[in-house]
């Protein structure tokens, strides 16, 4: 016998007919009481007490708190509805008036922000219409989301595809997503066209000039499961970087090394990031990357005079069979013994900071070829480290691009217009099947050509 208060899916009436679970009946010959299920109660509550969406911010509210919400969120809508309509408590009438005013205000916001000569800022639009800046931001954001993304019929290089995910090889010089929804020319626009106009979802990104493997989710129910893996670092990403500089600690036998150096904003270039060990730097965040040499070539002609002349702080050699060794190795005189090399390096970020791989490699003395912010030819923006504070960097040149390579670096194939960084491998776990998935993207042609010119195996 079921205990009092138990919920049964169904029961039979005295005449043998089945009673629904929403009926409450007390059998005089039994202590069993059939009560409505919690789901049925919630369904009934939604039917008798429906919710309404705010036309300004799309928040869901009960009728009893709808007016109070509009007074805080969008006073202009509360005023436009009028006292008489509010007194009737007729939500159909109230919603018609509220939506009409919201539509009229949205048209004015769009006209002022986008189509009336010089574009106005959110603050200027808010001041003109006598509403809050947050009101303008919310309205224009909802309007933007209602615009479908444009299709870009340029084909994509598909690495893997099934009913849940789409994995492609992103080419360089292409954004992962568009700057505005009404513009195209991004990777997701091409993926939408590939899927016949169906939407797909972004769970991670690559910089515009970085090529390689990237995953999009087709099943919206799996978006959160994949996205959380990138936030918690469960997803494993491996990059290939073509670097030019010196071997860490000046040792030819080094096969792997680690950079454990905090990354902060750069005081010489607002677009850049920099290593900072300053204890009073509140922006500095813990950052760690491990590197393995795929192949490298010693070449004294590759020396770059802007590279550090001392050991970079936070760089340590990783020995086989150990997690980390933080010992310094110098020659007998105790001075730095730089060995100039060009190298293809495997990079595995353990944290997720902006430009992390690029900053850490530059800090270690192996900047990425072609990197306009941190590369071997960009002397005007460097990590904030004593080893880099020579006279040549004390007066930075504030301009977007670095000097064009000269001499050997001007050779065809080495004058890249982007950083030679490629997302080589991606490993994730399927949220439903718990299967570990691994995808690899082949190197792009520009990096292959540069490797051939430098004589490096890949």
Coordinates of N, CA and C in Angstrom, one line a residue, residues 13-235:
X13 N -11.4 3.8 -11.4 CA -12.6 4.2 -10.6 C -13.3 2.9 -10.3
X14 N -14.4 3.0 -9.5 CA -15.1 1.8 -9.1 C -15.7 1.1 -10.3
X15 N -16.1 1.8 -11.3 CA -16.7 1.2 -12.5 C -15.6 0.6 -13.5
X16 N -14.3 0.7 -13.1 CA -13.3 0.2 -13.9 C -12.6 1.2 -14.8
X17 N -13.2 2.4 -15.0 CA -12.7 3.4 -15.9 C -11.4 4.0 -15.3
X18 N -10.5 4.4 -16.1 CA -9.3 5.0 -15.6 C -9.4 6.5 -15.2
X19 N -9.0 6.9 -14.1 CA -9.0 8.2 -13.6 C -7.7 8.9 -14.0
X20 N -7.8 10.2 -14.4 CA -6.6 10.9 -14.7 C -5.9 11.3 -13.4
X21 N -4.6 11.6 -13.6 CA -3.8 11.9 -12.4 C -4.1 13.3 -11.9
X22 N -5.0 14.1 -12.6 CA -5.3 15.4 -12.1 C -6.5 15.4 -11.2
X23 N -7.2 14.3 -11.1 CA -8.4 14.2 -10.3 C -8.0 13.9 -8.8
X24 N -8.7 14.5 -7.9 CA -8.4 14.2 -6.5 C -9.7 13.5 -5.9
X25 N -9.5 12.2 -5.5 CA -10.6 11.4 -5.1 C -10.2 10.6 -3.8
X26 N -11.1 10.6 -2.9 CA -10.8 9.9 -1.6 C -11.7 8.6 -1.6
X27 N -11.1 7.4 -1.5 CA -11.8 6.2 -1.5 C -12.1 5.9 0.0
X28 N -13.4 5.9 0.4 CA -13.8 5.7 1.8 C -13.3 4.4 2.3
X29 N -13.0 3.4 1.5 CA -12.5 2.1 2.0 C -11.0 2.0 2.0
X30 N -10.3 3.1 1.7 CA -8.8 3.1 1.7 C -8.3 4.4 2.2
X31 N -7.0 4.4 2.6 CA -6.4 5.6 3.1 C -5.6 6.3 2.0
X32 N -5.7 5.7 0.8 CA -5.0 6.3 -0.4 C -5.7 7.5 -0.9
X33 N -4.9 8.6 -1.1 CA -5.5 9.9 -1.6 C -4.7 10.2 -2.9
X34 N -5.5 10.4 -4.0 CA -4.9 10.7 -5.3 C -4.9 12.2 -5.4
X35 N -3.7 12.8 -5.6 CA -3.5 14.2 -5.7 C -2.9 14.6 -7.0
X36 N -3.1 15.8 -7.4 CA -2.5 16.2 -8.7 C -1.0 16.2 -8.6
X37 N -0.3 15.8 -9.7 CA 1.1 15.8 -9.8 C 1.6 17.2 -9.7
X38 N 2.9 17.3 -9.4 CA 3.5 18.7 -9.4 C 3.5 19.3 -10.8
X39 N 3.8 18.5 -11.8 CA 3.8 19.0 -13.1 C 2.4 19.5 -13.5
X40 N 1.4 18.7 -13.2 CA 0.0 19.1 -13.5 C -0.3 20.4 -12.8
X41 N 0.2 20.6 -11.5 CA -0.1 21.8 -10.8 C 0.6 23.0 -11.4
X42 N 1.8 22.8 -11.9 CA 2.5 23.9 -12.5 C 1.8 24.3 -13.8
X43 N 1.3 23.3 -14.6 CA 0.6 23.5 -15.8 C -0.6 24.3 -15.6
X44 N -1.4 23.9 -14.5 CA -2.6 24.6 -14.2 C -2.3 26.1 -13.7
X45 N -1.2 26.2 -13.0 CA -0.8 27.6 -12.5 C -0.5 28.5 -13.7
X46 N 0.2 27.9 -14.7 CA 0.5 28.7 -15.9 C -0.7 29.1 -16.7
X47 N -1.7 28.2 -16.7 CA -2.9 28.5 -17.4 C -3.7 29.6 -16.7
X48 N -3.8 29.6 -15.4 CA -4.6 30.5 -14.7 C -3.8 31.8 -14.3
X49 N -2.5 31.8 -14.3 CA -1.7 32.9 -14.1 C -0.6 33.1 -15.1
X50 N -1.0 33.4 -16.3 CA 0.0 33.5 -17.4 C 1.1 34.6 -17.2
X51 N 2.2 34.4 -17.9 CA 3.3 35.4 -17.8 C 3.3 36.2 -19.1
X52 N 3.9 37.4 -19.0 CA 4.0 38.3 -20.1 C 5.5 38.8 -20.3
X53 N 5.9 39.0 -21.5 CA 7.2 39.5 -21.8 C 7.3 41.0 -22.0
X54 N 8.3 41.6 -21.3 CA 8.5 43.0 -21.3 C 8.9 43.4 -22.8
X55 N 8.2 44.3 -23.4 CA 8.6 44.7 -24.8 C 10.0 45.4 -24.9
X56 N 10.5 45.8 -23.7 CA 11.8 46.5 -23.7 C 13.0 45.6 -23.5
X57 N 12.9 44.7 -22.6 CA 14.0 43.8 -22.3 C 13.7 42.3 -22.4
X58 N 12.5 42.0 -22.8 CA 12.1 40.6 -23.0 C 12.1 39.8 -21.7
X59 N 12.1 40.4 -20.5 CA 12.0 39.7 -19.3 C 10.6 39.1 -19.1
X60 N 10.4 38.0 -18.5 CA 9.1 37.3 -18.3 C 8.6 37.7 -16.9
X61 N 7.4 38.2 -16.9 CA 6.8 38.7 -15.7 C 5.3 38.2 -15.5
X62 N 4.9 38.0 -14.3 CA 3.5 37.7 -14.0 C 2.7 39.0 -14.1
X63 N 1.4 38.9 -14.3 CA 0.6 40.1 -14.5 C 0.6 41.0 -13.2
X64 N 0.8 40.4 -12.1 CA 0.8 41.1 -10.8 C 2.0 42.0 -10.6
X65 N 3.1 41.7 -11.3 CA 4.3 42.5 -11.1 C 4.7 43.2 -12.4
X66 N 3.9 43.0 -13.5 CA 4.3 43.6 -14.8 C 4.5 45.1 -14.7
X67 N 3.5 45.8 -14.1 CA 3.6 47.3 -14.0 C 4.8 47.7 -13.2
X68 N 5.1 47.0 -12.1 CA 6.2 47.4 -11.2 C 7.5 47.2 -12.0
X69 N 7.6 46.1 -12.8 CA 8.8 45.9 -13.7 C 9.0 47.0 -14.7
X70 N 7.9 47.5 -15.3 CA 8.0 48.5 -16.3 C 8.4 49.9 -15.7
X71 N 8.0 50.1 -14.5 CA 8.4 51.3 -13.8 C 9.9 51.4 -13.6
X72 N 10.6 50.3 -13.4 CA 12.0 50.2 -13.3 C 12.8 50.1 -14.6
X73 N 12.2 49.2 -15.4 CA 12.9 48.9 -16.7 C 12.7 50.0 -17.8
X74 N 11.4 50.3 -18.0 CA 11.1 51.2 -19.1 C 9.9 52.2 -18.7
X75 N 10.2 53.2 -17.9 CA 9.2 54.1 -17.4 C 8.4 54.7 -18.6
X76 N 9.0 54.9 -19.7 CA 8.3 55.5 -20.9 C 7.1 54.6 -21.3
X77 N 7.3 53.3 -21.2 CA 6.2 52.3 -21.6 C 5.1 52.4 -20.5
X78 N 5.5 52.4 -19.2 CA 4.5 52.5 -18.2 C 3.7 53.7 -18.3
X79 N 4.3 54.8 -18.7 CA 3.6 56.1 -18.8 C 2.7 56.1 -20.1
X80 N 3.2 55.4 -21.2 CA 2.4 55.4 -22.4 C 1.2 54.6 -22.3
X81 N 1.2 53.5 -21.5 CA 0.0 52.7 -21.3 C -1.1 53.5 -20.7
X82 N -0.9 54.4 -19.8 CA -1.9 55.2 -19.2 C -2.5 54.6 -18.0
X83 N -2.9 55.5 -17.1 CA -3.5 55.1 -15.8 C -4.8 54.3 -16.0
X84 N -5.6 54.8 -17.0 CA -6.9 54.1 -17.2 C -6.7 52.6 -17.6
X85 N -5.8 52.4 -18.5 CA -5.6 51.0 -18.9 C -5.0 50.2 -17.8
X86 N -4.1 50.7 -17.0 CA -3.6 50.0 -15.8 C -4.7 49.6 -14.8
X87 N -5.7 50.6 -14.6 CA -6.7 50.3 -13.7 C -7.7 49.2 -14.1
X88 N -7.8 49.0 -15.4 CA -8.7 48.0 -15.9 C -8.1 46.6 -15.6
X89 N -6.8 46.5 -15.4 CA -6.1 45.2 -15.2 C -6.4 44.3 -16.4
X90 N -6.7 44.8 -17.5 CA -6.9 44.0 -18.7 C -5.5 43.9 -19.4
X91 N -4.9 42.7 -19.2 CA -3.5 42.6 -19.7 C -3.5 42.6 -21.2
X92 N -4.5 42.1 -21.9 CA -4.5 42.2 -23.4 C -4.4 43.6 -23.9
X93 N -5.2 44.5 -23.2 CA -5.2 45.9 -23.6 C -3.9 46.5 -23.2
X94 N -3.4 46.2 -22.1 CA -2.1 46.8 -21.6 C -1.0 46.4 -22.5
X95 N -0.9 45.1 -22.9 CA 0.2 44.6 -23.8 C 0.1 45.2 -25.2
X96 N -1.1 45.5 -25.7 CA -1.2 46.1 -27.0 C -0.6 47.5 -27.0
X97 N -1.0 48.3 -25.9 CA -0.5 49.7 -25.8 C 1.0 49.7 -25.6
X98 N 1.5 48.8 -24.7 CA 2.9 48.7 -24.4 C 3.7 48.3 -25.6
X99 N 3.3 47.3 -26.4 CA 4.0 46.9 -27.6 C 4.0 48.0 -28.7
X100 N 2.9 48.7 -28.8 CA 2.8 49.8 -29.8 C 3.8 50.9 -29.5
X101 N 3.9 51.3 -28.2 CA 4.9 52.3 -27.8 C 6.3 51.8 -28.0
X102 N 6.5 50.6 -27.6 CA 7.9 50.0 -27.7 C 8.4 50.0 -29.2
X103 N 7.5 49.6 -30.1 CA 7.8 49.6 -31.5 C 8.1 51.0 -32.0
X104 N 7.3 52.0 -31.6 CA 7.6 53.4 -32.0 C 8.9 53.9 -31.5
X105 N 9.2 53.5 -30.3 CA 10.5 54.0 -29.7 C 11.7 53.3 -30.4
X106 N 11.5 52.0 -30.7 CA 12.6 51.3 -31.4 C 12.9 51.9 -32.7
X107 N 11.9 52.3 -33.5 CA 12.1 52.9 -34.8 C 12.9 54.2 -34.6
X108 N 12.6 55.0 -33.6 CA 13.3 56.2 -33.3 C 14.8 55.9 -32.9
X109 N 15.0 54.9 -32.1 CA 16.3 54.6 -31.7 C 17.2 54.1 -32.9
X110 N 16.6 53.3 -33.8 CA 17.3 52.9 -35.0 C 17.6 54.0 -35.9
X111 N 16.7 54.9 -36.0 CA 16.9 56.1 -36.9 C 18.0 56.9 -36.4
X112 N 18.1 57.2 -35.1 CA 19.1 58.0 -34.5 C 20.5 57.3 -34.4
X113 N 20.4 56.0 -34.2 CA 21.7 55.3 -34.0 C 22.3 54.8 -35.3
X114 N 21.5 54.6 -36.3 CA 22.1 54.0 -37.5 C 21.9 54.7 -38.8
X115 N 20.8 55.4 -39.0 CA 20.4 55.9 -40.3 C 20.3 57.4 -40.5
X116 N 20.5 58.2 -39.4 CA 20.3 59.6 -39.5 C 21.6 60.4 -39.6
X117 N 22.3 60.3 -40.7 CA 23.6 60.9 -40.9 C 24.7 60.3 -40.0
X118 N 25.3 61.1 -39.2 CA 26.4 60.6 -38.3 C 25.7 59.7 -37.2
X119 N 26.3 58.6 -37.0 CA 25.8 57.6 -36.0 C 25.9 58.2 -34.6
X120 N 24.9 58.1 -33.8 CA 24.9 58.5 -32.4 C 25.2 57.4 -31.5
X121 N 25.8 57.7 -30.4 CA 26.1 56.7 -29.4 C 24.8 56.3 -28.6
X122 N 24.9 55.2 -27.8 CA 23.7 54.9 -27.0 C 23.4 56.0 -26.0
X123 N 24.4 56.6 -25.4 CA 24.2 57.7 -24.5 C 23.5 58.9 -25.1
X124 N 23.9 59.2 -26.3 CA 23.3 60.4 -27.1 C 21.9 60.0 -27.5
X125 N 21.6 58.8 -27.9 CA 20.2 58.4 -28.2 C 19.3 58.5 -27.0
X126 N 19.9 58.0 -25.9 CA 19.1 58.0 -24.6 C 18.8 59.4 -24.2
X127 N 19.7 60.3 -24.3 CA 19.5 61.7 -23.9 C 18.5 62.4 -24.9
X128 N 18.5 62.1 -26.1 CA 17.6 62.7 -27.1 C 16.2 62.2 -26.8
X129 N 16.0 60.9 -26.5 CA 14.7 60.4 -26.3 C 14.2 60.4 -24.8
X130 N 15.1 60.9 -24.0 CA 14.7 61.1 -22.5 C 14.4 59.7 -21.9
X131 N 15.3 58.7 -22.2 CA 15.2 57.4 -21.6 C 16.6 57.1 -21.1
X132 N 16.7 55.9 -20.3 CA 18.0 55.5 -19.8 C 18.9 54.9 -20.9
X133 N 20.2 54.9 -20.7 CA 21.1 54.3 -21.7 C 20.8 52.8 -21.7
X134 N 20.6 52.2 -20.6 CA 20.3 50.8 -20.5 C 19.1 50.4 -21.4
X135 N 18.1 51.3 -21.3 CA 16.8 51.1 -22.1 C 17.2 51.0 -23.6
X136 N 18.1 51.9 -24.1 CA 18.5 51.9 -25.5 C 19.3 50.7 -25.8
X137 N 20.2 50.3 -25.0 CA 21.0 49.1 -25.2 C 20.2 47.8 -25.3
X138 N 19.2 47.7 -24.4 CA 18.4 46.5 -24.4 C 17.5 46.4 -25.7
X139 N 16.9 47.6 -26.1 CA 16.1 47.6 -27.2 C 16.9 47.3 -28.5
X140 N 18.0 47.9 -28.7 CA 18.8 47.6 -29.9 C 19.4 46.2 -29.9
X141 N 19.7 45.7 -28.7 CA 20.2 44.3 -28.6 C 19.2 43.3 -29.1
X142 N 17.9 43.5 -28.6 CA 16.9 42.6 -28.9 C 16.6 42.7 -30.4
X143 N 16.6 43.9 -31.0 CA 16.4 44.1 -32.4 C 17.5 43.4 -33.2
X144 N 18.7 43.5 -32.7 CA 19.9 42.9 -33.5 C 19.7 41.4 -33.5
X145 N 19.3 40.8 -32.4 CA 19.1 39.3 -32.3 C 18.0 38.8 -33.2
X146 N 17.1 39.7 -33.5 CA 16.0 39.3 -34.4 C 16.3 39.2 -35.8
X147 N 17.5 39.8 -36.2 CA 18.0 39.8 -37.6 C 18.7 38.5 -37.9
X148 N 18.3 37.7 -38.8 CA 19.0 36.5 -39.1 C 20.3 36.7 -39.7
X149 N 21.3 35.9 -39.5 CA 22.6 36.0 -40.0 C 22.6 35.8 -41.5
X150 N 23.4 36.5 -42.2 CA 23.5 36.4 -43.7 C 24.2 35.1 -44.1
X151 N 23.9 34.6 -45.2 CA 24.6 33.4 -45.8 C 25.8 33.9 -46.6
X152 N 26.9 33.2 -46.5 CA 28.1 33.4 -47.3 C 28.3 32.1 -48.0
X153 N 28.1 32.1 -49.3 CA 28.2 30.8 -50.1 C 29.6 30.3 -50.3
X154 N 30.6 31.0 -49.8 CA 32.0 30.5 -49.9 C 32.1 29.1 -49.2
X155 N 32.6 28.1 -49.9 CA 32.6 26.7 -49.3 C 33.5 26.7 -48.0
X156 N 33.2 25.8 -47.1 CA 34.1 25.6 -45.9 C 34.8 24.2 -46.1
X157 N 35.9 24.1 -45.5 CA 36.7 22.8 -45.4 C 36.2 22.0 -44.2
X158 N 35.4 21.0 -44.5 CA 34.8 20.3 -43.4 C 35.7 19.2 -42.9
X159 N 36.0 19.1 -41.6 CA 36.8 18.1 -41.0 C 36.0 16.9 -40.6
X160 N 34.8 17.3 -40.0 CA 33.9 16.3 -39.4 C 32.5 16.9 -39.3
X161 N 31.5 16.1 -39.6 CA 30.1 16.6 -39.4 C 29.2 15.4 -39.1
X162 N 28.3 15.6 -38.2 CA 27.2 14.7 -37.9 C 25.9 15.5 -37.5
X163 N 24.9 14.9 -37.0 CA 23.7 15.6 -36.6 C 23.9 16.6 -35.5
X164 N 25.0 16.5 -34.7 CA 25.2 17.3 -33.5 C 26.2 18.4 -33.7
X165 N 27.3 18.2 -34.5 CA 28.4 19.2 -34.6 C 28.9 19.3 -36.0
X166 N 29.5 20.4 -36.2 CA 30.2 20.7 -37.5 C 31.6 21.2 -37.1
X167 N 32.6 20.5 -37.6 CA 34.0 20.8 -37.3 C 34.7 21.2 -38.7
X168 N 35.2 22.4 -38.7 CA 35.8 22.9 -40.0 C 37.2 23.4 -39.8
X169 N 38.0 23.6 -40.9 CA 39.3 24.1 -40.8 C 39.2 25.6 -41.2
X170 N 39.4 26.5 -40.2 CA 39.2 27.9 -40.5 C 40.4 28.4 -41.2
X171 N 40.2 29.2 -42.3 CA 41.3 29.8 -43.1 C 41.8 31.0 -42.3
X172 N 43.0 31.5 -42.6 CA 43.4 32.8 -42.0 C 42.7 34.0 -42.6
X173 N 42.8 35.1 -42.0 CA 42.2 36.4 -42.4 C 40.6 36.4 -42.4
X174 N 40.1 35.5 -41.6 CA 38.6 35.4 -41.5 C 38.1 35.4 -40.1
X175 N 37.2 36.2 -39.8 CA 36.6 36.3 -38.4 C 35.7 35.1 -38.1
X176 N 35.7 34.6 -36.9 CA 34.8 33.5 -36.5 C 33.4 33.9 -36.6
X177 N 33.1 35.1 -36.2 CA 31.7 35.7 -36.3 C 31.7 37.1 -36.8
X178 N 30.6 37.6 -37.4 CA 30.7 38.9 -38.0 C 30.7 40.0 -36.9
X179 N 31.1 41.2 -37.3 CA 31.1 42.4 -36.3 C 29.6 42.7 -36.0
X180 N 28.8 42.7 -37.1 CA 27.3 43.0 -36.9 C 26.6 41.8 -37.6
X181 N 25.4 41.6 -37.1 CA 24.6 40.5 -37.6 C 24.2 40.7 -39.1
X182 N 24.0 41.9 -39.5 CA 23.6 42.2 -40.9 C 24.8 42.2 -41.9
X183 N 26.0 42.0 -41.4 CA 27.1 41.8 -42.3 C 27.5 40.4 -42.4
X184 N 28.2 40.0 -43.5 CA 28.6 38.6 -43.7 C 30.1 38.5 -43.5
X185 N 30.7 37.8 -44.4 CA 32.2 37.6 -44.4 C 32.7 37.1 -43.1
X186 N 32.1 36.1 -42.5 CA 32.7 35.5 -41.3 C 32.5 33.9 -41.5
X187 N 33.2 33.2 -40.7 CA 33.2 31.7 -40.8 C 31.8 31.2 -40.5
X188 N 31.1 31.7 -39.5 CA 29.8 31.2 -39.1 C 28.8 31.5 -40.3
X189 N 28.9 32.6 -41.0 CA 28.1 32.9 -42.1 C 28.3 31.8 -43.2
X190 N 29.5 31.4 -43.4 CA 29.8 30.3 -44.4 C 29.2 29.0 -43.9
X191 N 29.3 28.7 -42.6 CA 28.7 27.5 -42.1 C 27.2 27.4 -42.2
X192 N 26.6 28.6 -42.0 CA 25.1 28.6 -42.1 C 24.7 28.3 -43.6
X193 N 25.5 28.8 -44.5 CA 25.2 28.5 -45.9 C 25.4 27.0 -46.2
X194 N 26.5 26.5 -45.6 CA 26.8 25.0 -45.8 C 25.7 24.2 -45.2
X195 N 25.0 24.6 -44.2 CA 23.9 23.9 -43.5 C 22.5 24.2 -44.2
X196 N 22.6 24.9 -45.3 CA 21.3 25.2 -45.9 C 20.4 26.2 -45.3
X197 N 21.1 27.2 -44.6 CA 20.4 28.2 -43.9 C 20.0 27.9 -42.4
X198 N 20.3 26.7 -42.0 CA 20.1 26.4 -40.6 C 21.1 27.0 -39.7
X199 N 20.7 27.4 -38.5 CA 21.6 28.0 -37.6 C 22.5 27.0 -36.9
X200 N 23.8 27.5 -36.6 CA 24.7 26.7 -35.7 C 25.2 27.6 -34.7
X201 N 25.9 27.1 -33.6 CA 26.2 27.8 -32.4 C 27.7 27.8 -32.2
X202 N 28.2 29.0 -31.8 CA 29.6 29.2 -31.4 C 29.9 28.8 -30.0
X203 N 30.8 27.9 -29.7 CA 31.2 27.6 -28.4 C 32.7 28.0 -28.0
X204 N 33.4 28.3 -29.1 CA 34.8 28.9 -28.8 C 35.2 29.6 -30.1
X205 N 36.3 30.3 -30.0 CA 36.7 31.2 -31.1 C 38.2 31.1 -31.4
X206 N 38.5 31.6 -32.6 CA 39.9 31.7 -33.0 C 40.1 33.2 -33.4
X207 N 41.3 33.7 -33.2 CA 41.6 35.1 -33.7 C 41.5 35.1 -35.2
X208 N 41.2 36.3 -35.7 CA 40.9 36.4 -37.2 C 42.1 35.9 -38.0
X209 N 43.3 36.2 -37.6 CA 44.5 35.7 -38.4 C 45.0 34.4 -38.0
X210 N 44.4 33.7 -37.1 CA 44.8 32.3 -36.7 C 43.9 31.3 -37.5
X211 N 44.6 30.4 -38.0 CA 43.9 29.3 -38.8 C 43.7 28.1 -38.0
X212 N 42.9 27.1 -38.5 CA 42.9 25.8 -37.8 C 41.5 25.3 -37.4
X213 N 41.5 24.3 -36.6 CA 40.3 23.5 -36.3 C 39.4 24.3 -35.4
X214 N 38.1 24.3 -35.7 CA 37.1 25.0 -34.9 C 35.8 24.3 -34.9
X215 N 35.1 24.2 -33.8 CA 33.9 23.4 -33.7 C 32.7 24.3 -33.5
X216 N 31.6 23.9 -34.3 CA 30.3 24.6 -34.1 C 29.3 23.5 -33.7
X217 N 28.3 23.9 -32.9 CA 27.3 23.0 -32.4 C 26.0 23.2 -33.3
X218 N 25.5 22.1 -33.8 CA 24.2 22.1 -34.6 C 23.0 21.9 -33.7
X219 N 23.2 21.1 -32.7 CA 22.1 20.7 -31.8 C 22.1 21.7 -30.6
X220 N 21.0 22.6 -30.5 CA 21.1 23.6 -29.5 C 21.0 23.0 -28.1
X221 N 20.5 21.8 -27.9 CA 20.5 21.2 -26.6 C 21.9 20.8 -26.1
X222 N 22.9 20.8 -27.0 CA 24.2 20.4 -26.6 C 25.2 21.6 -26.5
X223 N 24.7 22.8 -26.8 CA 25.5 23.9 -26.8 C 26.2 24.2 -25.4
X224 N 25.4 24.1 -24.4 CA 26.0 24.3 -23.0 C 27.0 23.3 -22.7
X225 N 26.7 22.0 -23.0 CA 27.6 20.9 -22.7 C 29.0 21.1 -23.3
X226 N 29.0 21.5 -24.6 CA 30.3 21.8 -25.2 C 31.0 23.0 -24.7
X227 N 30.2 24.1 -24.6 CA 30.7 25.4 -24.1 C 31.4 25.3 -22.8
X228 N 30.8 24.6 -21.9 CA 31.4 24.5 -20.5 C 32.8 23.8 -20.5
X229 N 33.0 22.9 -21.5 CA 34.3 22.2 -21.6 C 35.4 23.2 -21.9
X230 N 35.1 24.3 -22.7 CA 36.1 25.3 -23.0 C 36.3 26.2 -21.8
X231 N 35.2 26.5 -21.1 CA 35.3 27.4 -19.9 C 36.1 26.7 -18.8
X232 N 36.0 25.4 -18.6 CA 36.6 24.7 -17.5 C 38.0 24.1 -18.0
X233 N 38.4 24.3 -19.2 CA 39.6 23.8 -19.8 C 39.6 22.3 -20.0
X234 N 38.4 21.7 -19.9 CA 38.4 20.2 -20.2 C 38.7 19.9 -21.7
X235 N 38.3 20.8 -22.5 CA 38.6 20.7 -23.9 C 40.1 21.0 -24.1

